[in-house]
PDB file of C-alpha atoms in Angstrom:
ATOM      1  CA  MET A 771       1.130  11.774  36.215  1.00 40.00           C
ATOM      2  CA  ALA A 772      -2.120  10.785  37.663  1.00 38.00           C
ATOM      3  CA  GLU A 773      -5.152  12.111  39.148  1.00 39.00           C
ATOM      4  CA  SER A 774      -2.229  13.217  41.184  1.00 42.00           C
ATOM      5  CA  ALA A 775      -1.964  16.140  38.831  1.00 41.00           C
ATOM      6  CA  SER A 776      -4.130  17.610  41.506  1.00 44.00           C
ATOM      7  CA  LEU A 777      -4.914  14.489  43.407  1.00 42.00           C
ATOM      8  CA  ASP A 778      -7.005  15.941  46.133  1.00 43.00           C
ATOM      9  CA  VAL A 779      -4.390  14.707  48.344  1.00 41.00           C
ATOM     10  CA  GLU A 780      -3.628  18.177  47.063  1.00 42.00           C
ATOM     11  CA  ALA A 781      -5.785  19.536  49.816  1.00 40.00           C
ATOM     12  CA  GLN A 782      -3.067  18.283  52.136  1.00 43.00           C
ATOM     13  CA  SER A 783      -0.006  20.353  52.938  1.00 45.00           C
ATOM     14  CA  GLY A 784       2.455  20.947  50.143  1.00 49.00           C
ATOM     15  CA  GLY A 785       5.607  20.744  52.211  1.00 71.00           C
ATOM     16  CA  ALA A 786       8.686  18.586  51.869  1.00 78.00           C
ATOM     17  CA  ALA A 787       6.803  15.381  52.701  1.00 82.00           C
ATOM     18  CA  GLN A 788       4.289  15.943  49.903  1.00 81.00           C
ATOM     19  CA  THR A 789       7.058  16.828  47.453  1.00 81.00           C
ATOM     20  CA  ALA A 790       8.828  13.588  48.365  1.00 86.00           C
ATOM     21  CA  LYS A 791       5.615  11.672  47.652  1.00 84.00           C
ATOM     22  CA  ASP A 792       5.268  13.449  44.294  1.00 85.00           C
ATOM     23  CA  LEU A 793       8.841  12.477  43.397  1.00 85.00           C
ATOM     24  CA  PHE A 794       8.444   8.848  44.488  1.00 87.00           C
ATOM     25  CA  SER A 795       5.151   8.397  42.636  1.00 86.00           C
ATOM     26  CA  GLY A 796       6.624   9.964  39.520  1.00 85.00           C
ATOM     27  CA  ALA A 797       9.582   7.577  39.626  1.00 84.00           C
ATOM     28  CA  ALA A 798       7.217   4.586  39.784  1.00 83.00           C
ATOM     29  CA  GLY A 799       5.247   5.981  36.853  1.00 85.00           C
ATOM     30  CA  GLY A 800       8.452   6.547  34.895  1.00 82.00           C
ATOM     31  CA  ILE A 801       9.514   2.915  35.214  1.00 84.00           C
ATOM     32  CA  ALA A 802       6.090   1.793  33.977  1.00 84.00           C
ATOM     33  CA  GLN A 803       6.362   4.293  31.115  1.00 83.00           C
ATOM     34  CA  VAL A 804       9.645   2.815  29.869  1.00 82.00           C
ATOM     35  CA  LEU A 805       8.579  -0.829  30.093  1.00 82.00           C
ATOM     36  CA  ILE A 806       5.330  -0.160  28.216  1.00 84.00           C
ATOM     37  CA  GLY A 807       6.696   2.251  25.651  1.00 82.00           C
ATOM     38  CA  GLN A 808      10.168   1.047  24.665  1.00 83.00           C
ATOM     39  CA  PRO A 809       9.111  -1.248  21.762  1.00 85.00           C
ATOM     40  CA  PHE A 810       7.028   1.567  20.243  1.00 84.00           C
ATOM     41  CA  ASP A 811       9.848   4.044  20.787  1.00 80.00           C
ATOM     42  CA  ILE A 812      12.477   2.073  18.874  1.00 83.00           C
ATOM     43  CA  VAL A 813      10.123   1.788  15.871  1.00 86.00           C
ATOM     44  CA  LYS A 814       9.496   5.558  16.045  1.00 83.00           C
ATOM     45  CA  VAL A 815      13.218   6.377  16.136  1.00 80.00           C
ATOM     46  CA  ARG A 816      14.032   4.033  13.236  1.00 85.00           C
ATOM     47  CA  LEU A 817      11.311   5.673  11.112  1.00 85.00           C
ATOM     48  CA  GLN A 818      12.481   9.177  12.021  1.00 82.00           C
ATOM     49  CA  THR A 819      16.136   8.550  11.232  1.00 80.00           C
ATOM     50  CA  SER A 820      16.131   6.064   8.341  1.00 79.00           C
ATOM     51  CA  GLU A 821      14.685   5.777   4.846  1.00 80.00           C
ATOM     52  CA  ALA A 822      14.837   1.966   4.967  1.00 84.00           C
ATOM     53  CA  TYR A 823      11.262   1.405   6.157  1.00 85.00           C
ATOM     54  CA  SER A 824       8.026   2.175   4.341  1.00 82.00           C
ATOM     55  CA  SER A 825       5.804   1.997   7.431  1.00 86.00           C
ATOM     56  CA  ALA A 826       5.730   1.262  11.149  1.00 84.00           C
ATOM     57  CA  LEU A 827       4.704  -2.335  10.432  1.00 88.00           C
ATOM     58  CA  SER A 828       7.604  -2.692   8.002  1.00 89.00           C
ATOM     59  CA  ALA A 829      10.039  -1.362  10.607  1.00 88.00           C
ATOM     60  CA  ALA A 830       8.690  -3.593  13.370  1.00 89.00           C
ATOM     61  CA  THR A 831       8.737  -6.661  11.116  1.00 91.00           C
ATOM     62  CA  SER A 832      12.300  -5.947   9.977  1.00 90.00           C
ATOM     63  CA  ILE A 833      13.533  -5.451  13.552  1.00 88.00           C
ATOM     64  CA  TYR A 834      11.910  -8.690  14.702  1.00 89.00           C
ATOM     65  CA  LYS A 835      13.144 -10.696  11.711  1.00 90.00           C
ATOM     66  CA  ASN A 836      16.715  -9.402  11.561  1.00 88.00           C
ATOM     67  CA  GLU A 837      17.465  -8.607  15.192  1.00 87.00           C
ATOM     68  CA  GLY A 838      15.096 -10.732  17.253  1.00 88.00           C
ATOM     69  CA  PRO A 839      12.432  -9.811  19.826  1.00 86.00           C
ATOM     70  CA  LEU A 840      14.915  -8.508  22.397  1.00 82.00           C
ATOM     71  CA  ALA A 841      15.930  -5.793  19.923  1.00 84.00           C
ATOM     72  CA  PHE A 842      12.722  -3.958  20.826  1.00 85.00           C
ATOM     73  CA  TYR A 843      14.331  -3.316  24.205  1.00 81.00           C
ATOM     74  CA  LYS A 844      17.660  -2.056  22.869  1.00 78.00           C
ATOM     75  CA  GLY A 845      18.975   0.785  24.982  1.00 70.00           C
ATOM     76  CA  THR A 846      16.440   0.150  27.762  1.00 77.00           C
ATOM     77  CA  LEU A 847      18.855   0.322  30.695  1.00 73.00           C
ATOM     78  CA  THR A 848      19.563   4.026  30.272  1.00 68.00           C
ATOM     79  CA  PRO A 849      15.900   5.148  30.145  1.00 71.00           C
ATOM     80  CA  LEU A 850      14.887   2.650  32.829  1.00 75.00           C
ATOM     81  CA  LEU A 851      17.314   4.289  35.222  1.00 72.00           C
ATOM     82  CA  GLY A 852      16.884   7.791  33.843  1.00 76.00           C
ATOM     83  CA  ILE A 853      13.234   8.142  32.827  1.00 77.00           C
ATOM     84  CA  GLY A 854      12.136   7.202  36.334  1.00 80.00           C
ATOM     85  CA  ALA A 855      14.178  10.171  37.527  1.00 84.00           C
ATOM     86  CA  CYS A 856      12.826  12.348  34.684  1.00 85.00           C
ATOM     87  CA  VAL A 857       9.161  11.603  35.410  1.00 86.00           C
ATOM     88  CA  SER A 858       9.886  12.048  39.096  1.00 88.00           C
ATOM     89  CA  ILE A 859      11.235  15.533  38.355  1.00 90.00           C
ATOM     90  CA  GLN A 860       8.257  16.279  36.098  1.00 91.00           C
ATOM     91  CA  PHE A 861       5.760  15.546  38.856  1.00 88.00           C
ATOM     92  CA  GLY A 862       7.774  17.192  41.578  1.00 89.00           C
ATOM     93  CA  ALA A 863       8.274  20.343  39.474  1.00 93.00           C
ATOM     94  CA  PHE A 864       4.664  20.455  38.256  1.00 94.00           C
ATOM     95  CA  HIS A 865       3.160  20.143  41.725  1.00 88.00           C
ATOM     96  CA  SER A 866       5.629  22.637  43.180  1.00 92.00           C
ATOM     97  CA  ALA A 867       4.771  25.149  40.450  1.00 94.00           C
ATOM     98  CA  ARG A 868       1.054  24.464  40.862  1.00 92.00           C
ATOM     99  CA  ARG A 869       1.218  25.008  44.618  1.00 89.00           C
ATOM    100  CA  PHE A 870       3.223  28.216  44.088  1.00 92.00           C
ATOM    101  CA  LEU A 871       0.638  29.577  41.646  1.00 93.00           C
ATOM    102  CA  GLU A 872      -2.234  28.564  43.918  1.00 90.00           C
ATOM    103  CA  GLN A 873      -0.663  30.279  46.917  1.00 88.00           C
ATOM    104  CA  ARG A 874       0.040  33.383  44.828  1.00 89.00           C
ATOM    105  CA  LYS A 875      -3.624  33.572  43.817  1.00 88.00           C
ATOM    106  CA  ALA A 876      -4.728  33.013  47.409  1.00 86.00           C
ATOM    107  CA  ASP A 877      -2.457  35.804  48.652  1.00 84.00           C
ATOM    108  CA  ALA A 878      -3.697  38.133  45.894  1.00 81.00           C
ATOM    109  CA  SER A 879      -7.373  37.613  46.754  1.00 79.00           C
ATOM    110  CA  PRO A 880      -8.929  41.000  47.572  1.00 79.00           C
ATOM    111  CA  PRO A 881      -9.924  41.620  51.205  1.00 77.00           C
ATOM    112  CA  GLY A 882     -13.617  41.052  51.641  1.00 71.00           C
ATOM    113  CA  GLY A 883     -13.862  39.507  48.162  1.00 70.00           C
ATOM    114  CA  LYS A 884     -14.020  35.919  46.976  1.00 77.00           C
ATOM    115  CA  LYS A 885     -10.895  34.190  48.257  1.00 80.00           C
ATOM    116  CA  PHE A 886      -9.048  31.621  46.157  1.00 81.00           C
ATOM    117  CA  ILE A 887      -8.777  28.398  48.180  1.00 78.00           C
ATOM    118  CA  PRO A 888      -6.129  25.863  47.011  1.00 76.00           C
ATOM    119  CA  GLY A 889      -7.619  22.388  46.685  1.00 71.00           C
ATOM    120  CA  VAL A 890     -11.114  23.851  46.308  1.00 73.00           C
ATOM    121  CA  HIS A 891     -10.700  26.303  43.441  1.00 77.00           C
ATOM    122  CA  THR A 892      -8.700  25.520  40.302  1.00 82.00           C
ATOM    123  CA  LEU A 893      -6.061  27.435  38.403  1.00 89.00           C
ATOM    124  CA  SER A 894      -6.708  28.807  34.939  1.00 91.00           C
ATOM    125  CA  TYR A 895      -5.698  26.523  32.099  1.00 90.00           C
ATOM    126  CA  GLY A 896      -2.987  28.980  31.100  1.00 95.00           C
ATOM    127  CA  GLU A 897      -1.521  28.569  34.587  1.00 96.00           C
ATOM    128  CA  TYR A 898      -1.684  24.776  34.296  1.00 96.00           C
ATOM    129  CA  TYR A 899       0.188  25.079  31.008  1.00 98.00           C
ATOM    130  CA  LEU A 900       2.863  27.242  32.647  1.00 97.00           C
ATOM    131  CA  ALA A 901       3.278  24.754  35.504  1.00 97.00           C
ATOM    132  CA  GLY A 902       3.584  21.900  32.993  1.00 97.00           C
ATOM    133  CA  ALA A 903       6.065  23.843  30.860  1.00 98.00           C
ATOM    134  CA  PHE A 904       8.124  24.511  33.995  1.00 97.00           C
ATOM    135  CA  ALA A 905       8.107  20.755  34.680  1.00 96.00           C
ATOM    136  CA  GLY A 906       9.361  20.057  31.149  1.00 96.00           C
ATOM    137  CA  ILE A 907      12.113  22.652  31.340  1.00 97.00           C
ATOM    138  CA  SER A 908      13.210  21.335  34.750  1.00 95.00           C
ATOM    139  CA  ASN A 909      13.366  17.856  33.274  1.00 91.00           C
ATOM    140  CA  THR A 910      15.540  18.773  30.256  1.00 94.00           C
ATOM    141  CA  ILE A 911      18.890  18.601  32.029  1.00 92.00           C
ATOM    142  CA  LEU A 912      18.307  14.860  32.515  1.00 90.00           C
ATOM    143  CA  SER A 913      16.123  13.971  29.535  1.00 90.00           C
ATOM    144  CA  SER A 914      18.445  15.421  26.877  1.00 93.00           C
ATOM    145  CA  PRO A 915      21.510  13.200  27.521  1.00 92.00           C
ATOM    146  CA  ILE A 916      19.385  10.177  28.466  1.00 88.00           C
ATOM    147  CA  GLU A 917      17.441  10.318  25.210  1.00 90.00           C
ATOM    148  CA  HIS A 918      20.624  10.976  23.243  1.00 93.00           C
ATOM    149  CA  VAL A 919      22.233   7.798  24.595  1.00 91.00           C
ATOM    150  CA  ARG A 920      19.043   5.791  24.083  1.00 85.00           C
ATOM    151  CA  ILE A 921      18.717   6.909  20.455  1.00 90.00           C
ATOM    152  CA  ARG A 922      22.369   6.096  19.706  1.00 92.00           C
ATOM    153  CA  LEU A 923      21.929   2.601  21.156  1.00 87.00           C
ATOM    154  CA  GLN A 924      18.628   2.062  19.320  1.00 82.00           C
ATOM    155  CA  THR A 925      20.037   3.007  15.929  1.00 85.00           C
ATOM    156  CA  GLN A 926      23.461   1.358  16.035  1.00 85.00           C
ATOM    157  CA  PRO A 927      24.086  -1.554  13.631  1.00 79.00           C
ATOM    158  CA  HIS A 928      22.996  -4.989  14.762  1.00 73.00           C
ATOM    159  CA  GLY A 929      25.480  -7.710  15.647  1.00 71.00           C
ATOM    160  CA  ALA A 930      28.486  -7.777  17.966  1.00 65.00           C
ATOM    161  CA  ALA A 931      30.971  -7.158  15.138  1.00 74.00           C
ATOM    162  CA  ASN A 932      29.190  -4.009  13.951  1.00 78.00           C
ATOM    163  CA  ARG A 933      28.230  -2.452  17.258  1.00 84.00           C
ATOM    164  CA  LEU A 934      29.435   1.079  17.855  1.00 89.00           C
ATOM    165  CA  TYR A 935      28.874   0.985  21.607  1.00 91.00           C
ATOM    166  CA  THR A 936      29.166  -1.884  24.077  1.00 88.00           C
ATOM    167  CA  GLY A 937      26.639  -0.295  26.414  1.00 86.00           C
ATOM    168  CA  PRO A 938      25.327   2.981  27.889  1.00 87.00           C
ATOM    169  CA  TRP A 939      28.546   4.004  29.649  1.00 91.00           C
ATOM    170  CA  ASP A 940      30.665   3.263  26.601  1.00 94.00           C
ATOM    171  CA  CYS A 941      28.223   5.386  24.585  1.00 93.00           C
ATOM    172  CA  VAL A 942      28.513   8.272  27.080  1.00 93.00           C
ATOM    173  CA  ARG A 943      32.314   8.086  26.913  1.00 94.00           C
ATOM    174  CA  LYS A 944      32.460   8.014  23.118  1.00 93.00           C
ATOM    175  CA  LEU A 945      29.880  10.775  22.614  1.00 94.00           C
ATOM    176  CA  SER A 946      31.808  13.021  24.997  1.00 93.00           C
ATOM    177  CA  SER A 947      35.075  12.225  23.227  1.00 92.00           C
ATOM    178  CA  GLN A 948      33.801  12.556  19.655  1.00 90.00           C
ATOM    179  CA  GLY A 949      31.780  15.674  20.395  1.00 87.00           C
ATOM    180  CA  GLY A 950      34.617  17.572  21.998  1.00 85.00           C
ATOM    181  CA  GLY A 951      33.400  17.325  25.590  1.00 87.00           C
ATOM    182  CA  VAL A 952      30.365  16.468  27.677  1.00 87.00           C
ATOM    183  CA  LEU A 953      28.296  19.548  26.794  1.00 90.00           C
ATOM    184  CA  PRO A 954      28.755  19.626  22.988  1.00 90.00           C
ATOM    185  CA  GLY A 955      28.818  15.818  22.685  1.00 91.00           C
ATOM    186  CA  LEU A 956      26.450  14.298  25.215  1.00 94.00           C
ATOM    187  CA  TYR A 957      24.113  17.303  25.291  1.00 95.00           C
ATOM    188  CA  ARG A 958      23.698  17.627  21.523  1.00 94.00           C
ATOM    189  CA  GLY A 959      20.146  18.642  20.615  1.00 93.00           C
ATOM    190  CA  THR A 960      19.418  20.237  23.994  1.00 95.00           C
ATOM    191  CA  SER A 961      18.039  23.460  22.498  1.00 95.00           C
ATOM    192  CA  VAL A 962      15.301  21.652  20.586  1.00 96.00           C
ATOM    193  CA  THR A 963      14.770  19.271  23.515  1.00 96.00           C
ATOM    194  CA  LEU A 964      14.080  22.294  25.720  1.00 97.00           C
ATOM    195  CA  LEU A 965      11.421  23.561  23.297  1.00 97.00           C
ATOM    196  CA  ARG A 966       9.894  20.108  22.961  1.00 97.00           C
ATOM    197  CA  GLU A 967       9.752  19.500  26.720  1.00 97.00           C
ATOM    198  CA  ALA A 968       8.157  22.868  27.515  1.00 97.00           C
ATOM    199  CA  GLN A 969       5.476  22.502  24.840  1.00 98.00           C
ATOM    200  CA  ALA A 970       4.890  18.788  25.406  1.00 97.00           C
ATOM    201  CA  TYR A 971       4.455  18.875  29.167  1.00 97.00           C
ATOM    202  CA  GLY A 972       2.600  22.158  29.160  1.00 98.00           C
ATOM    203  CA  VAL A 973       0.003  20.525  26.897  1.00 98.00           C
ATOM    204  CA  TRP A 974       0.179  17.176  28.765  1.00 96.00           C
ATOM    205  CA  PHE A 975      -0.714  18.575  32.179  1.00 95.00           C
ATOM    206  CA  LEU A 976      -3.148  21.127  30.736  1.00 96.00           C
ATOM    207  CA  SER A 977      -5.074  18.417  28.831  1.00 96.00           C
ATOM    208  CA  PHE A 978      -5.230  16.147  31.846  1.00 92.00           C
ATOM    209  CA  GLU A 979      -6.414  18.914  34.152  1.00 89.00           C
ATOM    210  CA  TRP A 980      -9.113  19.982  31.684  1.00 92.00           C
ATOM    211  CA  LEU A 981     -10.419  16.423  31.354  1.00 94.00           C
ATOM    212  CA  MET A 982     -10.369  15.789  35.108  1.00 89.00           C
ATOM    213  CA  ASN A 983     -11.999  19.103  36.031  1.00 90.00           C
ATOM    214  CA  ALA A 984     -14.659  18.670  33.353  1.00 92.00           C
ATOM    215  CA  ASP A 985     -15.514  15.188  34.656  1.00 94.00           C
ATOM    216  CA  ALA A 986     -15.714  16.368  38.260  1.00 91.00           C
ATOM    217  CA  ALA A 987     -17.956  19.295  37.304  1.00 90.00           C
ATOM    218  CA  ARG A 988     -20.157  17.201  35.021  1.00 94.00           C
ATOM    219  CA  ASN A 989     -20.771  14.505  37.631  1.00 94.00           C
ATOM    220  CA  LYS A 990     -20.739  16.867  40.629  1.00 92.00           C
ATOM    221  CA  ILE A 991     -18.073  14.886  42.448  1.00 90.00           C
ATOM    222  CA  ALA A 992     -14.693  15.616  43.993  1.00 85.00           C
ATOM    223  CA  ARG A 993     -11.664  14.830  41.838  1.00 81.00           C
ATOM    224  CA  LYS A 994     -10.564  12.114  44.247  1.00 79.00           C
ATOM    225  CA  GLU A 995     -13.832  10.280  43.504  1.00 86.00           C
ATOM    226  CA  ILE A 996     -13.077   9.924  39.793  1.00 87.00           C
ATOM    227  CA  PRO A 997     -12.405   6.187  39.262  1.00 90.00           C
ATOM    228  CA  SER A 998      -8.967   4.951  38.280  1.00 88.00           C
ATOM    229  CA  TYR A 999     -10.063   3.688  34.865  1.00 92.00           C
ATOM    230  CA  LYS A1000     -11.112   7.230  33.967  1.00 94.00           C
ATOM    231  CA  VAL A1001      -7.834   8.594  35.296  1.00 91.00           C
ATOM    232  CA  ALA A1002      -6.035   6.171  32.956  1.00 94.00           C
ATOM    233  CA  LEU A1003      -8.292   7.125  30.030  1.00 96.00           C
ATOM    234  CA  TYR A1004      -7.738  10.838  30.556  1.00 96.00           C
ATOM    235  CA  GLY A1005      -4.025  10.213  30.936  1.00 95.00           C
ATOM    236  CA  GLY A1006      -3.994   8.355  27.629  1.00 96.00           C
ATOM    237  CA  LEU A1007      -5.826  11.163  25.859  1.00 97.00           C
ATOM    238  CA  ALA A1008      -3.411  13.690  27.358  1.00 97.00           C
ATOM    239  CA  GLY A1009      -0.577  11.603  25.913  1.00 96.00           C
ATOM    240  CA  GLU A1010      -2.078  11.902  22.446  1.00 97.00           C
ATOM    241  CA  ALA A1011      -2.327  15.683  22.865  1.00 98.00           C
ATOM    242  CA  LEU A1012       1.287  15.846  24.067  1.00 97.00           C
ATOM    243  CA  TRP A1013       2.674  14.315  20.860  1.00 97.00           C
ATOM    244  CA  LEU A1014       0.377  16.120  18.462  1.00 97.00           C
ATOM    245  CA  ALA A1015       1.508  19.405  19.999  1.00 97.00           C
ATOM    246  CA  SER A1016       5.254  18.700  20.019  1.00 97.00           C
ATOM    247  CA  TYR A1017       6.105  16.048  17.402  1.00 97.00           C
ATOM    248  CA  PRO A1018       8.018  18.220  14.878  1.00 97.00           C
ATOM    249  CA  PHE A1019      10.434  19.203  17.660  1.00 97.00           C
ATOM    250  CA  ASP A1020      10.940  15.515  18.431  1.00 95.00           C
ATOM    251  CA  VAL A1021      11.759  14.682  14.807  1.00 96.00           C
ATOM    252  CA  VAL A1022      14.422  17.400  14.684  1.00 97.00           C
ATOM    253  CA  LYS A1023      15.812  16.219  18.026  1.00 96.00           C
ATOM    254  CA  SER A1024      16.136  12.639  16.753  1.00 93.00           C
ATOM    255  CA  LYS A1025      17.864  13.797  13.574  1.00 95.00           C
ATOM    256  CA  MET A1026      20.355  15.912  15.511  1.00 95.00           C
ATOM    257  CA  GLN A1027      21.045  13.163  18.045  1.00 94.00           C
ATOM    258  CA  THR A1028      21.822  10.574  15.360  1.00 93.00           C
ATOM    259  CA  ASP A1029      23.964  12.963  13.320  1.00 93.00           C
ATOM    260  CA  GLY A1030      27.703  12.378  12.865  1.00 91.00           C
ATOM    261  CA  PHE A1031      30.514  14.342  14.451  1.00 90.00           C
ATOM    262  CA  GLN A1032      33.101  16.694  12.981  1.00 86.00           C
ATOM    263  CA  GLN A1033      33.426  16.052   9.204  1.00 88.00           C
ATOM    264  CA  GLN A1034      30.460  13.680   9.293  1.00 90.00           C
ATOM    265  CA  GLN A1035      28.145  16.241  10.920  1.00 93.00           C
ATOM    266  CA  ARG A1036      25.223  17.049   8.652  1.00 94.00           C
ATOM    267  CA  TYR A1037      23.277  19.606  10.719  1.00 95.00           C
ATOM    268  CA  LYS A1038      25.035  22.717  12.000  1.00 93.00           C
ATOM    269  CA  SER A1039      22.229  23.758  14.342  1.00 94.00           C
ATOM    270  CA  MET A1040      18.577  23.242  15.248  1.00 96.00           C
ATOM    271  CA  ARG A1041      17.577  25.890  12.702  1.00 96.00           C
ATOM    272  CA  ASP A1042      19.663  24.211  10.005  1.00 97.00           C
ATOM    273  CA  CYS A1043      18.049  20.855  10.776  1.00 96.00           C
ATOM    274  CA  PHE A1044      14.552  22.338  10.484  1.00 97.00           C
ATOM    275  CA  GLY A1045      15.537  23.950   7.177  1.00 97.00           C
ATOM    276  CA  GLN A1046      17.138  20.865   5.656  1.00 97.00           C
ATOM    277  CA  THR A1047      14.222  18.668   6.684  1.00 96.00           C
ATOM    278  CA  PHE A1048      11.689  21.038   5.149  1.00 97.00           C
ATOM    279  CA  ARG A1049      13.637  21.422   1.891  1.00 97.00           C
ATOM    280  CA  ALA A1050      14.140  17.665   1.506  1.00 94.00           C
ATOM    281  CA  GLU A1051      10.776  16.322   2.682  1.00 94.00           C
ATOM    282  CA  GLY A1052       8.373  19.243   3.138  1.00 96.00           C
ATOM    283  CA  MET A1053       5.985  19.350   6.089  1.00 96.00           C
ATOM    284  CA  ARG A1054       5.553  15.581   5.838  1.00 94.00           C
ATOM    285  CA  GLY A1055       9.119  15.166   7.035  1.00 94.00           C
ATOM    286  CA  PHE A1056       8.213  16.584  10.443  1.00 96.00           C
ATOM    287  CA  TRP A1057       5.551  13.917  11.000  1.00 95.00           C
ATOM    288  CA  LYS A1058       7.433  10.728  10.063  1.00 91.00           C
ATOM    289  CA  GLY A1059       6.736   8.040  12.651  1.00 87.00           C
ATOM    290  CA  ILE A1060       3.699   9.806  14.130  1.00 92.00           C
ATOM    291  CA  GLY A1061       1.563   6.648  13.719  1.00 88.00           C
ATOM    292  CA  PRO A1062       3.494   4.366  16.107  1.00 82.00           C
ATOM    293  CA  THR A1063       4.080   7.338  18.393  1.00 89.00           C
ATOM    294  CA  LEU A1064       0.341   7.907  18.838  1.00 93.00           C
ATOM    295  CA  LEU A1065      -0.231   4.171  19.254  1.00 87.00           C
ATOM    296  CA  ARG A1066       2.422   4.201  21.965  1.00 84.00           C
ATOM    297  CA  ALA A1067       1.162   7.381  23.623  1.00 92.00           C
ATOM    298  CA  MET A1068      -2.196   6.013  24.757  1.00 93.00           C
ATOM    299  CA  PRO A1069      -1.022   2.960  26.752  1.00 91.00           C
ATOM    300  CA  VAL A1070       2.183   4.628  27.949  1.00 90.00           C
ATOM    301  CA  SER A1071       0.536   7.792  29.232  1.00 94.00           C
ATOM    302  CA  ALA A1072      -2.446   5.873  30.626  1.00 93.00           C
ATOM    303  CA  GLY A1073      -0.079   3.468  32.399  1.00 90.00           C
ATOM    304  CA  THR A1074       1.966   6.330  33.804  1.00 90.00           C
ATOM    305  CA  PHE A1075      -1.111   8.057  35.213  1.00 84.00           C
ATOM    306  CA  ALA A1076      -2.543   4.830  36.610  1.00 83.00           C
ATOM    307  CA  VAL A1077       0.697   3.822  38.361  1.00 85.00           C
ATOM    308  CA  VAL A1078       1.266   7.302  39.780  1.00 83.00           C
ATOM    309  CA  GLU A1079      -2.353   7.419  40.962  1.00 77.00           C
ATOM    310  CA  MET A1080      -2.207   4.029  42.680  1.00 78.00           C
ATOM    311  CA  THR A1081       1.133   4.878  44.254  1.00 84.00           C
ATOM    312  CA  MET A1082      -0.122   8.228  45.524  1.00 81.00           C
ATOM    313  CA  ARG A1083      -3.258   6.686  47.002  1.00 76.00           C
ATOM    314  CA  ALA A1084      -1.201   3.940  48.666  1.00 81.00           C
ATOM    315  CA  ILE A1085       1.369   6.232  50.289  1.00 83.00           C
ATOM    316  CA  ASN A1086      -1.236   8.788  51.345  1.00 75.00           C
TER     317      ASN A1086
END
């Protein structure tokens, strides 16, 4: 994301060329997102799915001591290839939805009345949320299996003798086989992923747009004049809002995507997972690992916005 979330490149045409730029910039931001966030993510997943660690520091120390520094990048290949595509889809879908809503408002402007002008006037924040939710839903078809494979690789036992999967493709093959096919195996947890993505990215884009529009109005400047360091700051704050709004869904997703198969399966459904978690741990169980997640969110989201912004400015 970046100031690109309405980059006042937005005043330019929203045809195929602009969509291609949105997709390319999003892919660059996605790669930055993975490289910055992977060490935080593995600590988050270990805390969500294991009782072995008392805190984020305990988990990080244990991983470093027992598995070495490279363990913080376990399962990176899959997200590195996939998250770039996911973030690309997020930006492409968000901007497409935004342009659609802007054009709809322009077409609905009453004759002789105040006309809505895309790039000059802004959408309502509810409309920004809808565009962001659409981006999240569009992204789910890729993010669900990618995150499933990443979580399986992050949580498998350490050491060559104990490894369950030799790599991402072996993991895909085994999940499909053990789960009874690609859809039930590889796409486990997709229902809760869909809810998480819609809520998370609706709030992400909404928060960023509110911060950017407020800054532009306060300083009486165009959005494109907001400096990059502020774009990164607002992106980081939007990342915090994203996780605070969607974290319980993420916990349930992680539990379902590390669950066993067949006789070893603990959770029958998303609803069952929510119920079991609440009965066993109360509301606290839905917030395990939130500390490292929020620590990760600021630099990751800020980095994503900054890279997308610089890329968009360069190619425009």
